[in-house]
Tab-separated table of N, CA and C in Angstrom:
chain	number	residue	atom	x	y	z
A	235	MET	N	-5.167	-32.921	33.012
A	235	MET	CA	-6.144	-32.357	32.120
A	235	MET	C	-7.362	-31.925	32.930
A	236	ALA	N	-7.876	-30.754	32.660
A	236	ALA	CA	-9.006	-30.220	33.410
A	236	ALA	C	-10.286	-30.947	33.024
A	237	GLU	N	-11.150	-31.141	33.977
A	237	GLU	CA	-12.426	-31.789	33.727
A	237	GLU	C	-13.405	-30.753	33.194
A	238	ILE	N	-14.130	-31.100	32.136
A	238	ILE	CA	-15.091	-30.182	31.547
A	238	ILE	C	-16.440	-30.431	32.193
A	239	ILE	N	-17.066	-29.357	32.678
A	239	ILE	CA	-18.381	-29.472	33.301
A	239	ILE	C	-19.350	-28.602	32.527
A	240	PRO	N	-20.641	-28.928	32.582
A	240	PRO	CA	-21.624	-28.117	31.862
A	240	PRO	C	-21.658	-26.683	32.383
A	241	ARG	N	-22.007	-25.749	31.504
A	241	ARG	CA	-22.026	-24.339	31.887
A	241	ARG	C	-22.997	-24.077	33.037
A	242	TRP	N	-24.169	-24.758	33.038
A	242	TRP	CA	-25.136	-24.508	34.110
A	242	TRP	C	-24.558	-24.902	35.463
A	243	ALA	N	-23.777	-25.986	35.493
A	243	ALA	CA	-23.155	-26.415	36.750
A	243	ALA	C	-22.089	-25.409	37.166
A	244	ALA	N	-21.354	-24.896	36.201
A	244	ALA	CA	-20.334	-23.899	36.511
A	244	ALA	C	-20.970	-22.627	37.039
A	245	GLU	N	-22.116	-22.233	36.491
A	245	GLU	CA	-22.805	-21.030	36.973
A	245	GLU	C	-23.296	-21.220	38.401
A	246	GLU	N	-23.809	-22.416	38.726
A	246	GLU	CA	-24.248	-22.673	40.102
A	246	GLU	C	-23.073	-22.618	41.070
A	247	LEU	N	-21.954	-23.210	40.689
A	247	LEU	CA	-20.755	-23.149	41.527
A	247	LEU	C	-20.283	-21.717	41.712
A	248	ALA	N	-20.351	-20.928	40.654
A	248	ALA	CA	-19.887	-19.541	40.715
A	248	ALA	C	-20.746	-18.719	41.663
A	249	ARG	N	-22.058	-18.983	41.689
A	249	ARG	CA	-22.938	-18.234	42.593
A	249	ARG	C	-22.672	-18.604	44.054
A	250	ALA	N	-22.346	-19.871	44.301
A	250	ALA	CA	-22.151	-20.337	45.671
A	250	ALA	C	-20.733	-20.083	46.182
A	251	TRP	N	-19.813	-19.801	45.299
A	251	TRP	CA	-18.407	-19.687	45.667
A	251	TRP	C	-18.026	-18.240	45.910
A	252	VAL	N	-17.292	-17.983	46.989
A	252	VAL	CA	-16.798	-16.634	47.275
A	252	VAL	C	-15.393	-16.544	46.692
A	253	PRO	N	-15.206	-15.707	45.677
A	253	PRO	CA	-13.910	-15.683	45.010
A	253	PRO	C	-12.809	-15.048	45.870
A	254	PRO	N	-11.673	-15.734	46.007
A	254	PRO	CA	-10.551	-15.120	46.703
A	254	PRO	C	-9.813	-14.164	45.776
A	255	HIS	N	-9.330	-13.101	46.321
A	255	HIS	CA	-8.536	-12.130	45.575
A	255	HIS	C	-9.272	-11.573	44.369
A	256	GLY	N	-10.616	-11.526	44.428
A	256	GLY	CA	-11.399	-10.920	43.365
A	256	GLY	C	-11.490	-11.727	42.080
A	257	ARG	N	-11.101	-13.005	42.092
A	257	ARG	CA	-11.185	-13.814	40.874
A	257	ARG	C	-12.593	-14.380	40.714
A	258	ASP	N	-13.038	-14.464	39.513
A	258	ASP	CA	-14.366	-14.980	39.200
A	258	ASP	C	-14.252	-16.467	38.842
A	259	LEU	N	-14.962	-17.323	39.580
A	259	LEU	CA	-14.881	-18.765	39.338
A	259	LEU	C	-15.388	-19.132	37.951
A	260	LEU	N	-16.431	-18.464	37.496
A	260	LEU	CA	-16.975	-18.778	36.188
A	260	LEU	C	-15.937	-18.538	35.092
A	261	ALA	N	-15.152	-17.496	35.242
A	261	ALA	CA	-14.106	-17.216	34.251
A	261	ALA	C	-13.020	-18.289	34.290
A	262	VAL	N	-12.815	-18.885	35.452
A	262	VAL	CA	-11.806	-19.938	35.579
A	262	VAL	C	-12.336	-21.253	35.009
A	263	LEU	N	-13.606	-21.593	35.321
A	263	LEU	CA	-14.171	-22.871	34.901
A	263	LEU	C	-14.570	-22.896	33.428
A	264	VAL	N	-15.089	-21.779	32.922
A	264	VAL	CA	-15.571	-21.721	31.548
A	264	VAL	C	-14.859	-20.563	30.846
A	265	PRO	N	-13.672	-20.813	30.317
A	265	PRO	CA	-12.959	-19.731	29.635
A	265	PRO	C	-13.681	-19.326	28.358
A	266	ASP	N	-13.494	-18.093	27.944
A	266	ASP	CA	-14.111	-17.593	26.718
A	266	ASP	C	-13.531	-18.332	25.514
A	267	PRO	N	-14.386	-18.635	24.530
A	267	PRO	CA	-13.866	-19.301	23.327
A	267	PRO	C	-12.969	-18.343	22.557
A	268	PRO	N	-12.033	-18.866	21.811
A	268	PRO	CA	-11.173	-17.997	21.020
A	268	PRO	C	-11.998	-17.174	20.032
A	269	VAL	N	-11.617	-15.934	19.825
A	269	VAL	CA	-12.353	-15.044	18.930
A	269	VAL	C	-12.317	-15.568	17.503
A	270	GLN	N	-11.203	-16.107	17.070
A	270	GLN	CA	-11.069	-16.592	15.696
A	270	GLN	C	-12.058	-17.717	15.409
A	271	ALA	N	-12.281	-18.599	16.377
A	271	ALA	CA	-13.208	-19.712	16.167
A	271	ALA	C	-14.624	-19.196	15.926
A	272	SER	N	-15.047	-18.183	16.683
A	272	SER	CA	-16.393	-17.654	16.499
A	272	SER	C	-16.515	-16.942	15.157
A	273	ARG	N	-15.449	-16.280	14.710
A	273	ARG	CA	-15.479	-15.622	13.398
A	273	ARG	C	-15.574	-16.657	12.287
A	274	ASP	N	-14.838	-17.763	12.418
A	274	ASP	CA	-14.898	-18.821	11.417
A	274	ASP	C	-16.297	-19.409	11.337
A	275	ARG	N	-16.916	-19.642	12.488
A	275	ARG	CA	-18.267	-20.202	12.520
A	275	ARG	C	-19.258	-19.239	11.874
A	276	GLU	N	-19.133	-17.949	12.167
A	276	GLU	CA	-20.029	-16.956	11.567
A	276	GLU	C	-19.863	-16.932	10.055
A	277	ALA	N	-18.631	-17.025	9.579
A	277	ALA	CA	-18.379	-17.031	8.137
A	277	ALA	C	-18.998	-18.272	7.492
A	278	GLU	N	-18.879	-19.429	8.142
A	278	GLU	CA	-19.480	-20.657	7.620
A	278	GLU	C	-20.998	-20.548	7.566
A	279	GLU	N	-21.593	-19.956	8.614
A	279	GLU	CA	-23.050	-19.797	8.640
A	279	GLU	C	-23.526	-18.855	7.541
A	280	ARG	N	-22.783	-17.758	7.299
A	280	ARG	CA	-23.140	-16.835	6.219
A	280	ARG	C	-23.030	-17.529	4.858
A	281	THR	N	-21.963	-18.299	4.671
A	281	THR	CA	-21.770	-19.012	3.413
A	281	THR	C	-22.900	-20.003	3.182
A	282	ARG	N	-23.289	-20.734	4.226
A	282	ARG	CA	-24.378	-21.707	4.087
A	282	ARG	C	-25.696	-21.000	3.777
A	283	LEU	N	-25.973	-19.894	4.449
A	283	LEU	CA	-27.206	-19.153	4.199
A	283	LEU	C	-27.264	-18.680	2.754
A	284	LEU	N	-26.153	-18.163	2.237
A	284	LEU	CA	-26.114	-17.723	0.838
A	284	LEU	C	-26.326	-18.904	-0.113
A	285	ARG	N	-25.744	-20.070	0.213
A	285	ARG	CA	-25.904	-21.252	-0.621
A	285	ARG	C	-27.363	-21.711	-0.626
A	286	VAL	N	-28.015	-21.673	0.534
A	286	VAL	CA	-29.425	-22.084	0.622
A	286	VAL	C	-30.293	-21.121	-0.180
A	287	GLN	N	-30.020	-19.822	-0.060
A	287	GLN	CA	-30.820	-18.832	-0.787
A	287	GLN	C	-30.605	-18.916	-2.293
A	288	ALA	N	-29.401	-19.276	-2.726
A	288	ALA	CA	-29.095	-19.328	-4.155
A	288	ALA	C	-29.533	-20.638	-4.806
A	289	ALA	N	-29.779	-21.664	-4.025
A	289	ALA	CA	-30.151	-22.972	-4.588
A	289	ALA	C	-31.534	-22.893	-5.229
A	290	PRO	N	-31.731	-23.605	-6.327
A	290	PRO	CA	-33.045	-23.587	-6.970
A	290	PRO	C	-34.069	-24.348	-6.136
A	291	GLY	N	-35.316	-23.951	-6.293
A	291	GLY	CA	-36.407	-24.659	-5.635
A	291	GLY	C	-36.805	-24.053	-4.302
A	292	HIS	N	-37.966	-24.467	-3.833
A	292	HIS	CA	-38.491	-23.987	-2.562
A	292	HIS	C	-39.449	-25.043	-2.008
A	293	ALA	N	-39.373	-25.281	-0.717
A	293	ALA	CA	-40.286	-26.230	-0.062
A	293	ALA	C	-41.080	-25.483	1.006
A	294	THR	N	-42.380	-25.619	0.957
A	294	THR	CA	-43.220	-24.985	1.976
A	294	THR	C	-43.201	-25.843	3.240
A	295	PRO	N	-43.564	-25.254	4.379
A	295	PRO	CA	-43.632	-26.049	5.613
A	295	PRO	C	-44.584	-27.250	5.491
A	296	GLU	N	-45.675	-27.086	4.736
A	296	GLU	CA	-46.612	-28.190	4.548
A	296	GLU	C	-45.967	-29.334	3.766
A	297	GLN	N	-45.182	-28.987	2.746
A	297	GLN	CA	-44.505	-30.014	1.954
A	297	GLN	C	-43.465	-30.756	2.805
A	298	LEU	N	-42.731	-30.018	3.632
A	298	LEU	CA	-41.742	-30.661	4.494
A	298	LEU	C	-42.416	-31.548	5.544
A	299	ALA	N	-43.566	-31.086	6.061
A	299	ALA	CA	-44.316	-31.913	7.018
A	299	ALA	C	-44.795	-33.194	6.354
A	300	ALA	N	-45.197	-33.103	5.082
A	300	ALA	CA	-45.633	-34.296	4.355
A	300	ALA	C	-44.458	-35.253	4.154
A	301	ARG	N	-43.260	-34.732	3.856
A	301	ARG	CA	-42.075	-35.577	3.704
A	301	ARG	C	-41.754	-36.283	5.018
A	302	TRP	N	-41.850	-35.526	6.121
A	302	TRP	CA	-41.580	-36.083	7.455
A	302	TRP	C	-42.564	-37.219	7.735
A	303	ALA	N	-43.838	-36.992	7.427
A	303	ALA	CA	-44.859	-38.015	7.666
A	303	ALA	C	-44.650	-39.229	6.750
A	304	TYR	N	-44.237	-38.996	5.511
A	304	TYR	CA	-44.000	-40.090	4.571
A	304	TYR	C	-42.954	-41.057	5.113
A	305	TYR	N	-41.899	-40.516	5.726
A	305	TYR	CA	-40.834	-41.346	6.291
A	305	TYR	C	-41.126	-41.745	7.738
A	306	GLY	N	-42.267	-41.336	8.264
A	306	GLY	CA	-42.664	-41.726	9.615
A	306	GLY	C	-41.772	-41.137	10.698
A	307	GLY	N	-41.149	-39.986	10.410
A	307	GLY	CA	-40.262	-39.367	11.396
A	307	GLY	C	-38.992	-40.161	11.627
A	308	ARG	N	-38.641	-41.027	10.689
A	308	ARG	CA	-37.456	-41.881	10.794
A	308	ARG	C	-36.380	-41.421	9.823
A	309	CYS	N	-35.135	-41.660	10.198
A	309	CYS	CA	-33.991	-41.335	9.349
A	309	CYS	C	-34.061	-42.166	8.076
A	310	TRP	N	-33.848	-41.535	6.943
A	310	TRP	CA	-33.934	-42.253	5.665
A	310	TRP	C	-32.750	-43.183	5.452
A	311	MET	N	-31.681	-43.043	6.246
A	311	MET	CA	-30.512	-43.899	6.055
A	311	MET	C	-30.493	-45.079	7.021
A	312	CYS	N	-30.788	-44.840	8.309
A	312	CYS	CA	-30.678	-45.922	9.301
A	312	CYS	C	-32.010	-46.317	9.933
A	313	ARG	N	-33.071	-45.595	9.619
A	313	ARG	CA	-34.410	-45.822	10.171
A	313	ARG	C	-34.500	-45.516	11.663
A	314	GLY	N	-33.518	-44.829	12.231
A	314	GLY	CA	-33.583	-44.375	13.615
A	314	GLY	C	-34.437	-43.120	13.698
A	315	PRO	N	-34.677	-42.603	14.905
A	315	PRO	CA	-35.488	-41.390	15.031
A	315	PRO	C	-34.784	-40.195	14.375
A	316	ALA	N	-35.507	-39.491	13.529
A	316	ALA	CA	-34.945	-38.343	12.803
A	316	ALA	C	-35.011	-37.092	13.655
A	317	ARG	N	-34.058	-36.193	13.440
A	317	ARG	CA	-34.001	-34.928	14.170
A	317	ARG	C	-33.950	-33.716	13.246
A	318	VAL	N	-33.428	-33.888	12.035
A	318	VAL	CA	-33.240	-32.766	11.113
A	318	VAL	C	-33.602	-33.207	9.692
A	319	PHE	N	-33.694	-32.222	8.789
A	319	PHE	CA	-33.842	-32.513	7.375
A	319	PHE	C	-32.468	-32.529	6.739
A	320	ASP	N	-32.273	-33.464	5.819
A	320	ASP	CA	-31.011	-33.611	5.116
A	320	ASP	C	-31.254	-33.380	3.637
A	321	HIS	N	-30.362	-32.620	3.006
A	321	HIS	CA	-30.396	-32.501	1.549
A	321	HIS	C	-29.688	-33.738	1.007
A	322	VAL	N	-30.407	-34.601	0.315
A	322	VAL	CA	-29.824	-35.845	-0.188
A	322	VAL	C	-28.636	-35.513	-1.092
A	323	LYS	N	-28.860	-34.684	-2.086
A	323	LYS	CA	-27.739	-34.163	-2.881
A	323	LYS	C	-27.389	-32.818	-2.251
A	324	PRO	N	-26.219	-32.707	-1.624
A	324	PRO	CA	-25.865	-31.495	-0.876
A	324	PRO	C	-25.885	-30.242	-1.743
A	325	LEU	N	-26.222	-29.126	-1.120
A	325	LEU	CA	-26.248	-27.860	-1.829
A	325	LEU	C	-24.871	-27.520	-2.390
A	326	SER	N	-23.821	-27.904	-1.675
A	326	SER	CA	-22.468	-27.618	-2.139
A	326	SER	C	-22.091	-28.440	-3.368
A	327	ARG	N	-22.877	-29.484	-3.679
A	327	ARG	CA	-22.632	-30.318	-4.855
A	327	ARG	C	-23.678	-30.083	-5.943
A	328	GLY	N	-24.393	-28.963	-5.827
A	328	GLY	CA	-25.385	-28.632	-6.850
A	328	GLY	C	-26.785	-29.090	-6.527
A	329	GLY	N	-27.058	-29.439	-5.275
A	329	GLY	CA	-28.393	-29.877	-4.872
A	329	GLY	C	-29.383	-28.722	-4.875
A	330	CYS	N	-30.642	-29.040	-4.651
A	330	CYS	CA	-31.698	-28.029	-4.689
A	330	CYS	C	-32.513	-28.063	-3.388
A	331	ASN	N	-33.418	-27.101	-3.279
A	331	ASN	CA	-34.292	-27.011	-2.104
A	331	ASN	C	-35.680	-27.585	-2.365
A	332	TRP	N	-35.858	-28.319	-3.460
A	332	TRP	CA	-37.140	-28.938	-3.726
A	332	TRP	C	-37.412	-30.009	-2.668
A	333	PRO	N	-38.668	-30.263	-2.337
A	333	PRO	CA	-38.979	-31.282	-1.322
A	333	PRO	C	-38.413	-32.662	-1.650
A	334	SER	N	-38.303	-32.998	-2.924
A	334	SER	CA	-37.797	-34.315	-3.300
A	334	SER	C	-36.333	-34.520	-2.910
A	335	ASN	N	-35.599	-33.433	-2.656
A	335	ASN	CA	-34.193	-33.532	-2.274
A	335	ASN	C	-34.015	-33.468	-0.753
A	336	GLN	N	-35.093	-33.313	-0.009
A	336	GLN	CA	-34.990	-33.198	1.440
A	336	GLN	C	-35.664	-34.392	2.108
A	337	ARG	N	-34.934	-35.007	3.018
A	337	ARG	CA	-35.458	-36.166	3.748
A	337	ARG	C	-35.068	-36.052	5.214
A	338	PRO	N	-35.864	-36.643	6.108
A	338	PRO	CA	-35.507	-36.618	7.528
A	338	PRO	C	-34.281	-37.483	7.797
A	339	ALA	N	-33.432	-37.026	8.713
A	339	ALA	CA	-32.218	-37.773	9.062
A	339	ALA	C	-31.912	-37.591	10.541
A	340	CYS	N	-31.183	-38.543	11.097
A	340	CYS	CA	-30.712	-38.399	12.478
A	340	CYS	C	-29.389	-37.628	12.441
A	341	TRP	N	-28.973	-37.106	13.587
A	341	TRP	CA	-27.731	-36.326	13.651
A	341	TRP	C	-26.532	-37.156	13.207
A	342	ALA	N	-26.474	-38.411	13.638
A	342	ALA	CA	-25.309	-39.247	13.339
A	342	ALA	C	-25.162	-39.477	11.839
A	343	CYS	N	-26.236	-39.874	11.191
A	343	CYS	CA	-26.163	-40.136	9.747
A	343	CYS	C	-25.920	-38.854	8.961
A	344	ASN	N	-26.575	-37.769	9.367
A	344	ASN	CA	-26.398	-36.502	8.664
A	344	ASN	C	-24.950	-36.027	8.778
A	345	GLY	N	-24.353	-36.177	9.955
A	345	GLY	CA	-22.963	-35.783	10.134
A	345	GLY	C	-22.005	-36.703	9.400
A	346	ARG	N	-22.303	-37.997	9.381
A	346	ARG	CA	-21.452	-38.975	8.705
A	346	ARG	C	-21.487	-38.754	7.192
A	347	LYS	N	-22.660	-38.473	6.665
A	347	LYS	CA	-22.797	-38.250	5.230
A	347	LYS	C	-22.106	-36.951	4.833
A	348	GLY	N	-22.262	-35.922	5.661
A	348	GLY	CA	-21.610	-34.647	5.388
A	348	GLY	C	-22.027	-34.068	4.051
A	349	ARG	N	-21.046	-33.626	3.278
A	349	ARG	CA	-21.315	-32.993	1.993
A	349	ARG	C	-21.141	-33.969	0.831
A	350	ARG	N	-21.236	-35.254	1.127
A	350	ARG	CA	-21.045	-36.251	0.070
A	350	ARG	C	-22.366	-36.598	-0.603
A	351	TRP	N	-22.272	-36.955	-1.857
A	351	TRP	CA	-23.406	-37.474	-2.613
A	351	TRP	C	-23.379	-38.976	-2.382
A	352	PRO	N	-24.395	-39.548	-1.736
A	352	PRO	CA	-24.285	-40.938	-1.271
A	352	PRO	C	-24.437	-42.028	-2.329
A	353	PHE	N	-24.769	-41.681	-3.547
A	353	PHE	CA	-25.021	-42.701	-4.547
A	353	PHE	C	-23.938	-42.713	-5.597
A	354	ARG	N	-23.585	-43.887	-6.073
A	354	ARG	CA	-22.616	-43.995	-7.167
A	354	ARG	C	-23.381	-44.040	-8.481
A	355	LEU	N	-23.002	-43.171	-9.375
A	355	LEU	CA	-23.639	-43.145	-10.689
A	355	LEU	C	-22.847	-44.057	-11.620
A	356	GLU	N	-23.550	-44.956	-12.280
A	356	GLU	CA	-22.874	-45.888	-13.183
A	356	GLU	C	-22.965	-45.362	-14.603
A	357	ALA	N	-21.841	-45.417	-15.308
A	357	ALA	CA	-21.810	-44.891	-16.690
A	357	ALA	C	-22.165	-45.960	-17.695
């Protein structure tokens, strides 16, 4: 199995390496991603943008800064350092863009939660 190296390291190697038979080392070390994968990602990004634009509500940067300060820059789920805002009720489940639905989260918790609604509603 080939060892994966960071692109910056591959670029440095490519500059220092004299390619035999006209081959480019960078092309060997960092192959181009499949075209289909990039198209899928673009489609997902467009879908998410449309979902964000269609969701009810709006939060100003000042309101989001106040939410960040309220939680002390900590993840609302694990209390670790936050990196992003999380929609508590996901937009794909009918959530909104109001400040009350957005809380700071770390990458791990935000990825683990995904598109799930984290609370059980009791009837």
